[in-house]
mmCIF file with all atom_site columns, C-alpha atoms in Angstrom:
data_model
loop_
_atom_site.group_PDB
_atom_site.id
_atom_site.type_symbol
_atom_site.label_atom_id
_atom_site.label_alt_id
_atom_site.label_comp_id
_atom_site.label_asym_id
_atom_site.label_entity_id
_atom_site.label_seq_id
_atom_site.pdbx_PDB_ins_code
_atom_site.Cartn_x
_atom_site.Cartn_y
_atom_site.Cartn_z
_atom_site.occupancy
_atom_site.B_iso_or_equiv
_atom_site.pdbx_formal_charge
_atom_site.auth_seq_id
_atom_site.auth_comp_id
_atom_site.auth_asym_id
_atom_site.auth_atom_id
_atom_site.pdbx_PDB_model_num
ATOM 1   C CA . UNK A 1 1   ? -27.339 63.923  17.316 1.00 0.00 ? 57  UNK A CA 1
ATOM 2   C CA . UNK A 1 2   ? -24.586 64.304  14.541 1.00 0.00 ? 58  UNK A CA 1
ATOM 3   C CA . UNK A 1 3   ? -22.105 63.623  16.352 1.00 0.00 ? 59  UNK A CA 1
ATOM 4   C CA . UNK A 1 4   ? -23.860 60.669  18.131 1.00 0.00 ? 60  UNK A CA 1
ATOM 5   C CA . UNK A 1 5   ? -24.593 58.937  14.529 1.00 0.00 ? 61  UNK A CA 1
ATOM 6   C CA . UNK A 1 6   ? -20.969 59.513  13.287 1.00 0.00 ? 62  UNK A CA 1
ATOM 7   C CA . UNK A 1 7   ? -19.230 57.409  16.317 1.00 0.00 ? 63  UNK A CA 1
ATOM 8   C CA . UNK A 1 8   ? -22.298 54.699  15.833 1.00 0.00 ? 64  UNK A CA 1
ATOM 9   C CA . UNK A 1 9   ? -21.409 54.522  12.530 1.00 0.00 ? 65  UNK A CA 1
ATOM 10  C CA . UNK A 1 10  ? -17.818 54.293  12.759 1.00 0.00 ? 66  UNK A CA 1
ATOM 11  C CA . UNK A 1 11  ? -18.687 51.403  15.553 1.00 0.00 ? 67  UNK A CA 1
ATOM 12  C CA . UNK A 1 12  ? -20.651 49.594  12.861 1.00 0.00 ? 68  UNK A CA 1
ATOM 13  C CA . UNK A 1 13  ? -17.730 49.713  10.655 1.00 0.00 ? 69  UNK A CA 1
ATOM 14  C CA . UNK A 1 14  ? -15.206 48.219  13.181 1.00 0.00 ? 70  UNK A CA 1
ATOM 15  C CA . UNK A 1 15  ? -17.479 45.467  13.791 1.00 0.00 ? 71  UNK A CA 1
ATOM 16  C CA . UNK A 1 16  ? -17.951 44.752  9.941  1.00 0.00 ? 72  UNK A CA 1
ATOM 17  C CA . UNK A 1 17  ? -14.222 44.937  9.571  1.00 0.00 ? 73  UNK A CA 1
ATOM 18  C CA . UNK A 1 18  ? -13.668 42.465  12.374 1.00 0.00 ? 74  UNK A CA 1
ATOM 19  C CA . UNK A 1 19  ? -16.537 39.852  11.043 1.00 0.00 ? 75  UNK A CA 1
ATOM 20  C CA . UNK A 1 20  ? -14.575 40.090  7.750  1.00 0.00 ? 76  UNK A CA 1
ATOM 21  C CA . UNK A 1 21  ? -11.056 39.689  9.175  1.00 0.00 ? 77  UNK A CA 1
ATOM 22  C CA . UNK A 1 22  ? -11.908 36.592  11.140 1.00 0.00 ? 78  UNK A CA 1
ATOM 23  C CA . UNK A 1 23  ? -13.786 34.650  8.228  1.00 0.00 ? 79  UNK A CA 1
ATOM 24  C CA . UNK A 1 24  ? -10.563 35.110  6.056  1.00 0.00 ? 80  UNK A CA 1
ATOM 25  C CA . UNK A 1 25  ? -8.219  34.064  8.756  1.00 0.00 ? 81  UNK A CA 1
ATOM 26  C CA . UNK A 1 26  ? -10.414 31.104  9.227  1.00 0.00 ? 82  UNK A CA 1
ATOM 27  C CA . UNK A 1 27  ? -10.699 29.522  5.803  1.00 0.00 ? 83  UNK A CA 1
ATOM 28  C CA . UNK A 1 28  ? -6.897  29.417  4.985  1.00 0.00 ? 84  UNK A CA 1
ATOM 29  C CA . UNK A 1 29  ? -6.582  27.637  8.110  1.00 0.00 ? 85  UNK A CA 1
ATOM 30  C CA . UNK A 1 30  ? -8.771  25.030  6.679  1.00 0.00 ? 86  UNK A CA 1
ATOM 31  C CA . UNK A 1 31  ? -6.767  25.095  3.396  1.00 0.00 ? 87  UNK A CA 1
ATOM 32  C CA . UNK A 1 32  ? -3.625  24.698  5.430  1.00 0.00 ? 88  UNK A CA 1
ATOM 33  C CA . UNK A 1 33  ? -4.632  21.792  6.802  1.00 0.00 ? 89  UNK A CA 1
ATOM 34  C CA . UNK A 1 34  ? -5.726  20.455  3.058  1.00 0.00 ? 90  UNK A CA 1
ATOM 35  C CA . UNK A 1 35  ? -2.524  21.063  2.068  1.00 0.00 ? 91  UNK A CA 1
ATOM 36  C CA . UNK A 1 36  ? -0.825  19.141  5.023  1.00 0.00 ? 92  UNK A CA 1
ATOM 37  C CA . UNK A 1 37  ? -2.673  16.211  4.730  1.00 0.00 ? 93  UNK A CA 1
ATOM 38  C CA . UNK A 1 38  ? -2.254  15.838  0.462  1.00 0.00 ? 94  UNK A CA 1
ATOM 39  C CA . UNK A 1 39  ? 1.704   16.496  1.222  1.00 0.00 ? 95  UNK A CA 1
ATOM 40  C CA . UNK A 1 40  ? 1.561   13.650  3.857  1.00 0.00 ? 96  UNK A CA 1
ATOM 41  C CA . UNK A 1 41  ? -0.426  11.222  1.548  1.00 0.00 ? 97  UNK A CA 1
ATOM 42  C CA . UNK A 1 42  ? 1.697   12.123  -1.234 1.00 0.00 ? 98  UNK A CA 1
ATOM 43  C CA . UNK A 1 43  ? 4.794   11.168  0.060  1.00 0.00 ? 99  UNK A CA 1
ATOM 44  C CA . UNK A 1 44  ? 3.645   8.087   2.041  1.00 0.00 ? 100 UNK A CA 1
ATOM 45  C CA . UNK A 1 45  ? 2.386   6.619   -1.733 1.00 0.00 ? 101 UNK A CA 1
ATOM 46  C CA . UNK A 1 46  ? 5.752   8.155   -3.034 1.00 0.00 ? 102 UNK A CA 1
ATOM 47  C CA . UNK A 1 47  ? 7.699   5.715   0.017  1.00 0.00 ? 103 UNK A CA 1
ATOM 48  C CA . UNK A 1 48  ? 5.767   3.437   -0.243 1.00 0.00 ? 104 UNK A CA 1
ATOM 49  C CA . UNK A 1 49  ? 6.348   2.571   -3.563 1.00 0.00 ? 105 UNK A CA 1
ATOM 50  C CA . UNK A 1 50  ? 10.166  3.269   -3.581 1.00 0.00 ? 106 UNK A CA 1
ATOM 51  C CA . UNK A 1 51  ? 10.205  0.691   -0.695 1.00 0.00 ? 107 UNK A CA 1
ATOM 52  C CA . UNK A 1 52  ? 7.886   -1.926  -3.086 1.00 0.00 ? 108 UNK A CA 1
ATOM 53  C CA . UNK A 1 53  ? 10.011  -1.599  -6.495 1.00 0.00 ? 109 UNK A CA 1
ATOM 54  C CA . UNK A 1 54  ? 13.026  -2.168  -4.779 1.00 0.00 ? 110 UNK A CA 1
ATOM 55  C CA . UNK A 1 55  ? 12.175  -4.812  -3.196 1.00 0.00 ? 111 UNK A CA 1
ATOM 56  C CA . UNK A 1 56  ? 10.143  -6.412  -5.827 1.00 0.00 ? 112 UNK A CA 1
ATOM 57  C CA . UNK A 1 57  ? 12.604  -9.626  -6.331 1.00 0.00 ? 113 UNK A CA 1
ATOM 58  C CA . UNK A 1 58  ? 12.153  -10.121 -2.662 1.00 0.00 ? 114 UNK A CA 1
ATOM 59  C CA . UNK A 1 59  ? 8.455   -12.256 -2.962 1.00 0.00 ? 115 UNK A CA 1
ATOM 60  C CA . UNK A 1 60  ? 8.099   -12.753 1.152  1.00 0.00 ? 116 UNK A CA 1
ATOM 61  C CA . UNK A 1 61  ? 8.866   -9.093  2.088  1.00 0.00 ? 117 UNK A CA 1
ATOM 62  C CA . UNK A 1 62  ? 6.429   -7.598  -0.589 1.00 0.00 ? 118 UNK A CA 1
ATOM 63  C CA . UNK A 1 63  ? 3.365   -9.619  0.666  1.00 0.00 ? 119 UNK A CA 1
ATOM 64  C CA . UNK A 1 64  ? 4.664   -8.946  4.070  1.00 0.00 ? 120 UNK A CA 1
ATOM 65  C CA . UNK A 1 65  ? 4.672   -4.921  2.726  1.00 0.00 ? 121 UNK A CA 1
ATOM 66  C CA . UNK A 1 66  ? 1.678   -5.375  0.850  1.00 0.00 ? 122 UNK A CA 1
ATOM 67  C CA . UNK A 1 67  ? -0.380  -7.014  3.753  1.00 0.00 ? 123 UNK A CA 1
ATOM 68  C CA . UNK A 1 68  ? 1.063   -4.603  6.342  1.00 0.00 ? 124 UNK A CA 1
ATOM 69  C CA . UNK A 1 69  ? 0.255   -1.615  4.321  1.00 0.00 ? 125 UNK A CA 1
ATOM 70  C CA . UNK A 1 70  ? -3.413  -2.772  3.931  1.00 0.00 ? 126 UNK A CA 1
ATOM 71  C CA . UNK A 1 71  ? -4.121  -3.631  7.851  1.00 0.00 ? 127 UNK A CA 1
ATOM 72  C CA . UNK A 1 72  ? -2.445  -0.252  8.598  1.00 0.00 ? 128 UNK A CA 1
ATOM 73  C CA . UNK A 1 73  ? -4.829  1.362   6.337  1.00 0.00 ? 129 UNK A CA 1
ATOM 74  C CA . UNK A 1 74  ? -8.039  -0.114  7.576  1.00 0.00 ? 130 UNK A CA 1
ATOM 75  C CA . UNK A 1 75  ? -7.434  1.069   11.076 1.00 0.00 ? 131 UNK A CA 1
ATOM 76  C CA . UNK A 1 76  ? -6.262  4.440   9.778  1.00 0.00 ? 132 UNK A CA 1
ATOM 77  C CA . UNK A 1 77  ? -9.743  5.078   7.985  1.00 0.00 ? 133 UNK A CA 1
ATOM 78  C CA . UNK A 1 78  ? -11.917 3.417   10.666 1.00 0.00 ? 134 UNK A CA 1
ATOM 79  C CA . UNK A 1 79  ? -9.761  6.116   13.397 1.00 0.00 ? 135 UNK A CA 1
ATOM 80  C CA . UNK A 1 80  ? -9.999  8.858   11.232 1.00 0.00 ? 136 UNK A CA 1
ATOM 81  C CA . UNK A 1 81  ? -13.611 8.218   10.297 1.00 0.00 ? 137 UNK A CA 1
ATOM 82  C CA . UNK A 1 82  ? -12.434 8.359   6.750  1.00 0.00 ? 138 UNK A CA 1
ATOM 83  C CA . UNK A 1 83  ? -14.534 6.385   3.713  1.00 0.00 ? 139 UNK A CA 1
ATOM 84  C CA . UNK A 1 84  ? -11.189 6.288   2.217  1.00 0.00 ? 140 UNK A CA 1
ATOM 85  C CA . UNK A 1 85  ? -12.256 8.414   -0.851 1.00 0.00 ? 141 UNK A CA 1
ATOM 86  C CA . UNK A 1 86  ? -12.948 12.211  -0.045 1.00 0.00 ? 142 UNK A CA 1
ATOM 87  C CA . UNK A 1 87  ? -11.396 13.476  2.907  1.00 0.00 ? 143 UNK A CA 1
ATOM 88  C CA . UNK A 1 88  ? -13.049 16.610  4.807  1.00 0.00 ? 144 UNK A CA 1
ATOM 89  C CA . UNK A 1 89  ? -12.060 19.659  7.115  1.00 0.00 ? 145 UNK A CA 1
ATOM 90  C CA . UNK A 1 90  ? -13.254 16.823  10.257 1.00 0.00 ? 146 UNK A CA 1
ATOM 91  C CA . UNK A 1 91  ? -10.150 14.314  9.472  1.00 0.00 ? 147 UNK A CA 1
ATOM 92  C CA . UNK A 1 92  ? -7.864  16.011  7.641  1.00 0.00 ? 148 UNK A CA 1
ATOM 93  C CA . UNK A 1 93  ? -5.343  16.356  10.522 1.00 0.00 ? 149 UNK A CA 1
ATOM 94  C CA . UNK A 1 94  ? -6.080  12.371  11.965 1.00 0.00 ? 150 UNK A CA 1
ATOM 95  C CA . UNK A 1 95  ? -4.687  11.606  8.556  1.00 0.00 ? 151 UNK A CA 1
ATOM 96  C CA . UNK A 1 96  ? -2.023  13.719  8.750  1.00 0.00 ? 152 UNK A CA 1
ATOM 97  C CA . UNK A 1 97  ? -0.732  12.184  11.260 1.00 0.00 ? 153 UNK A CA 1
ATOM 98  C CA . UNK A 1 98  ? -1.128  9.186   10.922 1.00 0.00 ? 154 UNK A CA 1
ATOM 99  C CA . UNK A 1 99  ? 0.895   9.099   7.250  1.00 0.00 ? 155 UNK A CA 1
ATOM 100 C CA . UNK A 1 100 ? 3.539   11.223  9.000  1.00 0.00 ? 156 UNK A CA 1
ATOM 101 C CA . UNK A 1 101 ? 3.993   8.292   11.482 1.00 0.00 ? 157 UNK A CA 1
ATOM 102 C CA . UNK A 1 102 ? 3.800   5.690   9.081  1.00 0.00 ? 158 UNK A CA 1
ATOM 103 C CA . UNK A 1 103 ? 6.234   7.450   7.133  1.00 0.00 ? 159 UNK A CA 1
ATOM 104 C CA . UNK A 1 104 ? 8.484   7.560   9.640  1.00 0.00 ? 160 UNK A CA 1
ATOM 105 C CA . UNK A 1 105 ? 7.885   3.475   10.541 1.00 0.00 ? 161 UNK A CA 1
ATOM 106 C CA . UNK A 1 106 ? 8.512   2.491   7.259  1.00 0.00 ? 162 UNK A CA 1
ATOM 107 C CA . UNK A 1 107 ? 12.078  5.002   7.016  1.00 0.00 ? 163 UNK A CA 1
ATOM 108 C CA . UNK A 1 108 ? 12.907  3.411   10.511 1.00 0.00 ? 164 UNK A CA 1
ATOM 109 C CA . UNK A 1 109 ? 12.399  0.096   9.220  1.00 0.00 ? 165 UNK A CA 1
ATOM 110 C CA . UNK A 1 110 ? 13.514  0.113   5.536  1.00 0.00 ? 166 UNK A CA 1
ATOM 111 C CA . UNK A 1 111 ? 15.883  2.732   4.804  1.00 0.00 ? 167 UNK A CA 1
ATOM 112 C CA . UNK A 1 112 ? 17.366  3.416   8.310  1.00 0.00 ? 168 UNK A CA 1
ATOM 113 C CA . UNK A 1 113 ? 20.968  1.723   7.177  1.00 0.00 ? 169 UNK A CA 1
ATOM 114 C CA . UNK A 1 114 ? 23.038  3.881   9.528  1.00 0.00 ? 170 UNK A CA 1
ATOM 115 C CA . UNK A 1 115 ? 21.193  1.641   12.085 1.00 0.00 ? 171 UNK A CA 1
ATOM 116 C CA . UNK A 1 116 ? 23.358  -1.424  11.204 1.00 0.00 ? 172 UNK A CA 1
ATOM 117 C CA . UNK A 1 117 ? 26.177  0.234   12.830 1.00 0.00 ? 173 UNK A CA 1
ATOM 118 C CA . UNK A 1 118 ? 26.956  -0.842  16.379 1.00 0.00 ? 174 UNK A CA 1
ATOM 119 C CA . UNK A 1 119 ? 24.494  -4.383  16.445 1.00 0.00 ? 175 UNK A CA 1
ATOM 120 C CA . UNK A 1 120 ? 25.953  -7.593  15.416 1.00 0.00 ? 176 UNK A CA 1
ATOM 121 C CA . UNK A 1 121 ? 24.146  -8.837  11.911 1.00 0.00 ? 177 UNK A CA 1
ATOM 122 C CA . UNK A 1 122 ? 23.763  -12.377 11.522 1.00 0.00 ? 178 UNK A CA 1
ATOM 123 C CA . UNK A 1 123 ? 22.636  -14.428 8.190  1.00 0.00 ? 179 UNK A CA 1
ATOM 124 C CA . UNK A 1 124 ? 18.961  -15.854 8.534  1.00 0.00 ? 180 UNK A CA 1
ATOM 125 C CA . UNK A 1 125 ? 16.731  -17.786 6.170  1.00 0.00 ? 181 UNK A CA 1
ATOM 126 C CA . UNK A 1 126 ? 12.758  -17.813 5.862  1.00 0.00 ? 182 UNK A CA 1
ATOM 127 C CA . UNK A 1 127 ? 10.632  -20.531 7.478  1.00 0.00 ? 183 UNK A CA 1
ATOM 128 C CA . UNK A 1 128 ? 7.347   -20.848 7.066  1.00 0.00 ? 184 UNK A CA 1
ATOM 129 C CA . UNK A 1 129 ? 7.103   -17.554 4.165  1.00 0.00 ? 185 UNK A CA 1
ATOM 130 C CA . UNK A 1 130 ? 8.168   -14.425 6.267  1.00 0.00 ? 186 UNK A CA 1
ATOM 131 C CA . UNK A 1 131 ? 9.881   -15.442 9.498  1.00 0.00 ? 187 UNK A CA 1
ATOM 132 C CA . UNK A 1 132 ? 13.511  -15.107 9.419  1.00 0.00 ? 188 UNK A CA 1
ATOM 133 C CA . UNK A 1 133 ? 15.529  -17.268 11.276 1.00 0.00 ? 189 UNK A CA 1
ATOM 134 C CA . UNK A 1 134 ? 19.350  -17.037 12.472 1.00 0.00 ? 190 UNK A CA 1
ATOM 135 C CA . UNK A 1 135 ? 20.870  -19.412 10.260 1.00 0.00 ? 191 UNK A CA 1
ATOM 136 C CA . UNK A 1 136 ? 23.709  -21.437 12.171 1.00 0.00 ? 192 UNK A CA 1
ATOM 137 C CA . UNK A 1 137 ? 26.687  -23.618 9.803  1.00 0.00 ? 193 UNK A CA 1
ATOM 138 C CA . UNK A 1 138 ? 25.823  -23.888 6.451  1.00 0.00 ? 194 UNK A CA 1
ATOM 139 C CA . UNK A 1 139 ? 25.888  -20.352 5.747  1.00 0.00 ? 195 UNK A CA 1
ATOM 140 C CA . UNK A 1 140 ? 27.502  -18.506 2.438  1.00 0.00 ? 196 UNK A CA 1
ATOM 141 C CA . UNK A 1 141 ? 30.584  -17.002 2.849  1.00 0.00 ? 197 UNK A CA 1
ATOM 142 C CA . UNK A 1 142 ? 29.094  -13.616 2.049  1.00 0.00 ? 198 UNK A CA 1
ATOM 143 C CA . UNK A 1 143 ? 26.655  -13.874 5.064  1.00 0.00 ? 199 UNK A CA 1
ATOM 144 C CA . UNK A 1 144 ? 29.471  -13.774 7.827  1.00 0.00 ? 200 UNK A CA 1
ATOM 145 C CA . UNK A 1 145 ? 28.534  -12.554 11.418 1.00 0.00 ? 201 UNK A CA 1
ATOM 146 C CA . UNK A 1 146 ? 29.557  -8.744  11.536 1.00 0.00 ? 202 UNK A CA 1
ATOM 147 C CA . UNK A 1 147 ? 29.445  -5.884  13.649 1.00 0.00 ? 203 UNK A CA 1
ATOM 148 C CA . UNK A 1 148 ? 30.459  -2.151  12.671 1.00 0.00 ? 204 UNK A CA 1
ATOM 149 C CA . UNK A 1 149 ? 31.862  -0.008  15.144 1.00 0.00 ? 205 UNK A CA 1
ATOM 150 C CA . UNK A 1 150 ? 32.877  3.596   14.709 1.00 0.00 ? 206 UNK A CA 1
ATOM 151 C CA . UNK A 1 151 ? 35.730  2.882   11.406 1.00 0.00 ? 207 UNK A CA 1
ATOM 152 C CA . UNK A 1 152 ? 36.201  -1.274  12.742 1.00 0.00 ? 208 UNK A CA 1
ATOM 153 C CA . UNK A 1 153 ? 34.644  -4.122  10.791 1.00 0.00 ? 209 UNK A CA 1
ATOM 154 C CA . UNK A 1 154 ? 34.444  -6.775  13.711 1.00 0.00 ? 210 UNK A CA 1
ATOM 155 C CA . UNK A 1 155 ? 33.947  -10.544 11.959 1.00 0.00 ? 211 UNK A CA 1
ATOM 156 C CA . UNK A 1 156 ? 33.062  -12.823 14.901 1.00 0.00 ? 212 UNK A CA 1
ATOM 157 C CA . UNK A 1 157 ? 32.275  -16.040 11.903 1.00 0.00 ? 213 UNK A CA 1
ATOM 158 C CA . UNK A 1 158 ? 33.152  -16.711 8.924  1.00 0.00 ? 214 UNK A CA 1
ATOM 159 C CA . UNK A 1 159 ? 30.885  -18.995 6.933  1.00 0.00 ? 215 UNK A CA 1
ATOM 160 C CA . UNK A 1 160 ? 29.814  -21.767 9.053  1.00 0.00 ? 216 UNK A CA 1
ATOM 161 C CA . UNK A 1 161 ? 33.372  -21.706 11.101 1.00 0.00 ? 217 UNK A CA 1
ATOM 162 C CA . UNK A 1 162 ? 33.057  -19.811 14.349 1.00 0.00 ? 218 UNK A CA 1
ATOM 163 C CA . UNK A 1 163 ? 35.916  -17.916 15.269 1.00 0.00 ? 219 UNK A CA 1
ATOM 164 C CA . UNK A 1 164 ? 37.695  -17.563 18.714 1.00 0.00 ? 220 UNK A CA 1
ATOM 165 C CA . UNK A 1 165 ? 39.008  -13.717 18.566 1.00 0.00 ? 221 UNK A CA 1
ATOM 166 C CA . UNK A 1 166 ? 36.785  -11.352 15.774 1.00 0.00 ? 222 UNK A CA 1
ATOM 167 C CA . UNK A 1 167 ? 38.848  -10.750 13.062 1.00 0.00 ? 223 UNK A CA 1
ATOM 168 C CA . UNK A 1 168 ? 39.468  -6.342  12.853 1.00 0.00 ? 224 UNK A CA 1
ATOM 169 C CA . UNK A 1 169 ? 39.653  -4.552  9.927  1.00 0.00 ? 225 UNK A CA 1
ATOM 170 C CA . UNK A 1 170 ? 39.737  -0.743  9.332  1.00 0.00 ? 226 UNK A CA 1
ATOM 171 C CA . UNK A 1 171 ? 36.774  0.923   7.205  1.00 0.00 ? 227 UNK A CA 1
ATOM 172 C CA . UNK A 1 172 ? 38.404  3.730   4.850  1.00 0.00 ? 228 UNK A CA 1
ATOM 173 C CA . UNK A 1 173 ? 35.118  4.463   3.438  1.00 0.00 ? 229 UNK A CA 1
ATOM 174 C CA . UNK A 1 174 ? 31.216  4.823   2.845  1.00 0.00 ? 230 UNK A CA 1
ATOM 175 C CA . UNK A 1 175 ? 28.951  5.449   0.506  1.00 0.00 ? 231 UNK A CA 1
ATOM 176 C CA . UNK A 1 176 ? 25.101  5.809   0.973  1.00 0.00 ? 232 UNK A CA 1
ATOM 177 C CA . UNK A 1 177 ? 22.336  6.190   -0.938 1.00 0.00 ? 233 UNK A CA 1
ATOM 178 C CA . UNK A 1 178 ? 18.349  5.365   -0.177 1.00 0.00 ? 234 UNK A CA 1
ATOM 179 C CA . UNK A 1 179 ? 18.516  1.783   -0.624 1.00 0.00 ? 235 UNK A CA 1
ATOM 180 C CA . UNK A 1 180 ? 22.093  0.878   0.380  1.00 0.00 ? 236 UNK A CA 1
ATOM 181 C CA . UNK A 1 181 ? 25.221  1.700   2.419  1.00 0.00 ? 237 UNK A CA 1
ATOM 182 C CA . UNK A 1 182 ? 28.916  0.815   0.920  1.00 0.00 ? 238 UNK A CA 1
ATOM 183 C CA . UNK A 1 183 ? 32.306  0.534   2.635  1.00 0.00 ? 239 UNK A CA 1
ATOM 184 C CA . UNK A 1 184 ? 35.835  0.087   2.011  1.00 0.00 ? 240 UNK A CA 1
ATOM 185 C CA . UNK A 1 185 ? 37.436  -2.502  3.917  1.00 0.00 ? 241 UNK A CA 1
ATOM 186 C CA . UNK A 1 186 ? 41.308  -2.029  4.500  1.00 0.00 ? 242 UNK A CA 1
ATOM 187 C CA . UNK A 1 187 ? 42.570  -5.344  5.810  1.00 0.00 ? 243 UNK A CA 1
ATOM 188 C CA . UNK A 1 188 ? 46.434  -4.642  5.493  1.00 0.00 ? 244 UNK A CA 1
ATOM 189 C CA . UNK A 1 189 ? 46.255  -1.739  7.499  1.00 0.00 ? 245 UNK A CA 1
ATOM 190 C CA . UNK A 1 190 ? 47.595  0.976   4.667  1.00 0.00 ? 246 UNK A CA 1
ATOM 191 C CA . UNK A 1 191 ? 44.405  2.917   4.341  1.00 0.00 ? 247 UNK A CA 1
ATOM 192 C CA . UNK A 1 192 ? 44.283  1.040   0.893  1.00 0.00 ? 248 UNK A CA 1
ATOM 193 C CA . UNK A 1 193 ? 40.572  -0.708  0.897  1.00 0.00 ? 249 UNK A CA 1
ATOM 194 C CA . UNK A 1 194 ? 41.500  -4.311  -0.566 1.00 0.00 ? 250 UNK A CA 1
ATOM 195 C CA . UNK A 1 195 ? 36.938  -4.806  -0.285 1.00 0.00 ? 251 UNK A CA 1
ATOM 196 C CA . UNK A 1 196 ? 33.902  -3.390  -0.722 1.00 0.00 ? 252 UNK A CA 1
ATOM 197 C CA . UNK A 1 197 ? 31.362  -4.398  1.611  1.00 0.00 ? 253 UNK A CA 1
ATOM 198 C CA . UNK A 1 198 ? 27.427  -3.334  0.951  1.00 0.00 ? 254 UNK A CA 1
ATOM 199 C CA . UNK A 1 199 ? 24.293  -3.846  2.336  1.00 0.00 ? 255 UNK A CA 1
ATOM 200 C CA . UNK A 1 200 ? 21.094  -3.343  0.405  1.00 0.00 ? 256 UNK A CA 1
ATOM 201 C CA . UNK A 1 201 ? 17.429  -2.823  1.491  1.00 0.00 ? 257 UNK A CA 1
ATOM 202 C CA . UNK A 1 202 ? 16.109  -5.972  0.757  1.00 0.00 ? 258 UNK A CA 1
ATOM 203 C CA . UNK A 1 203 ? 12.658  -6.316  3.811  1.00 0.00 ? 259 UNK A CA 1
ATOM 204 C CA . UNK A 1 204 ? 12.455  -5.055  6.771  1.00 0.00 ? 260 UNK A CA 1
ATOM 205 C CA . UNK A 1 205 ? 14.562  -4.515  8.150  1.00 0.00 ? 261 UNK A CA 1
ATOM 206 C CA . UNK A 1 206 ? 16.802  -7.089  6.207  1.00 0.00 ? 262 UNK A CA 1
#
């Protein structure tokens, strides 16, 4: 009978043990998943706003921001089941994922300045507030039609004069930071940039 009470006991031990190993694997799971979801929201405010200040002179494109941001959130809380105060163990990961991919839309389409490279960009103007139009004659001379390929600067117009062969020059140089992309233009062909040529996050993509 000794022995018989010994093994039960040890049995009951094991099974205590196991109860008490599960519970604390479960709650920092939980935690975790706080933790992901505060990161996320933290740096979609902290983009967010980076993208806003800089843009601030740029009146269309901040309502456009402003307005986007605001839609985008109403359908993220109504998804998520969110009141949009005090998140809970139930949404934390909808929300999570949904500022992770609206993080990565607003990168894509504000600070994703390698992109330029390889499409032609043309000069536009606003009609009507936001929409941008391709502006044809008329333009300044610092909104030329342009395409960047590999170390080439391809100029197919300059100002409003359209021109027959692109004119080629060789880029010696670039600079980026998170709002803007720099390079040295070399028109003589002695690795000597005679230009500077920048873009700066100004809209979306704009």
């Amino acid at each position: 009978m000794r022995t018989s009470f010994i093994k039960f006991h040890n049995f009951l031990l094991i099974f205590s043990v196991c109860i008490t190993s599960n519970a604390t694997d479960y709650k920092p799971e939980q935690l975790d998943e706080k933790t992901i979801y505060s990161n996320s929201e933290h740096e979609l405010n902290s983009v967010y706003s980076d993208i806003k200040g800089y843009i601030s002179d740029n009146k269309n494109e901040v309502k456009y921001l402003v307005d986007t941001q605001h839609s985008w959130l109403k359908n993220r809380n109504l998804k998520c089941n969110f009141n949009g105060k005090e998140a809970n163990s139930g949404n934390y990961k909808c929300l999570s994922d949904f500022n992770n991919s609206k993080i990565k839309d607003l990168k894509n389409s504000y600070l994703d300045l390698d992109s330029l490279e390889g499409k032609l960009i043309k000069p536009f103007k606003y009609t009507n507030g936001i929409m941008k139009e391709l502006e044809t004659g008329g333009c300044y001379c610092s909104e030329s039609t342009i395409k960047i390929l590999k170390d080439k600067i391809y100029i197919y117009q300059a100002c409003d004069q359209g021109l027959k062969e692109p004119r080629i020059y060789n880029i010696v140089g670039k600079k980026k930071d998170g709002f803007s992309v720099e390079y040295k233009i070399d028109t003589n062909n002695n690795k000597v940039p005679e230009f500077n040529l920048a873009f700066v996050t100004n809209g979306k993509n704009v």
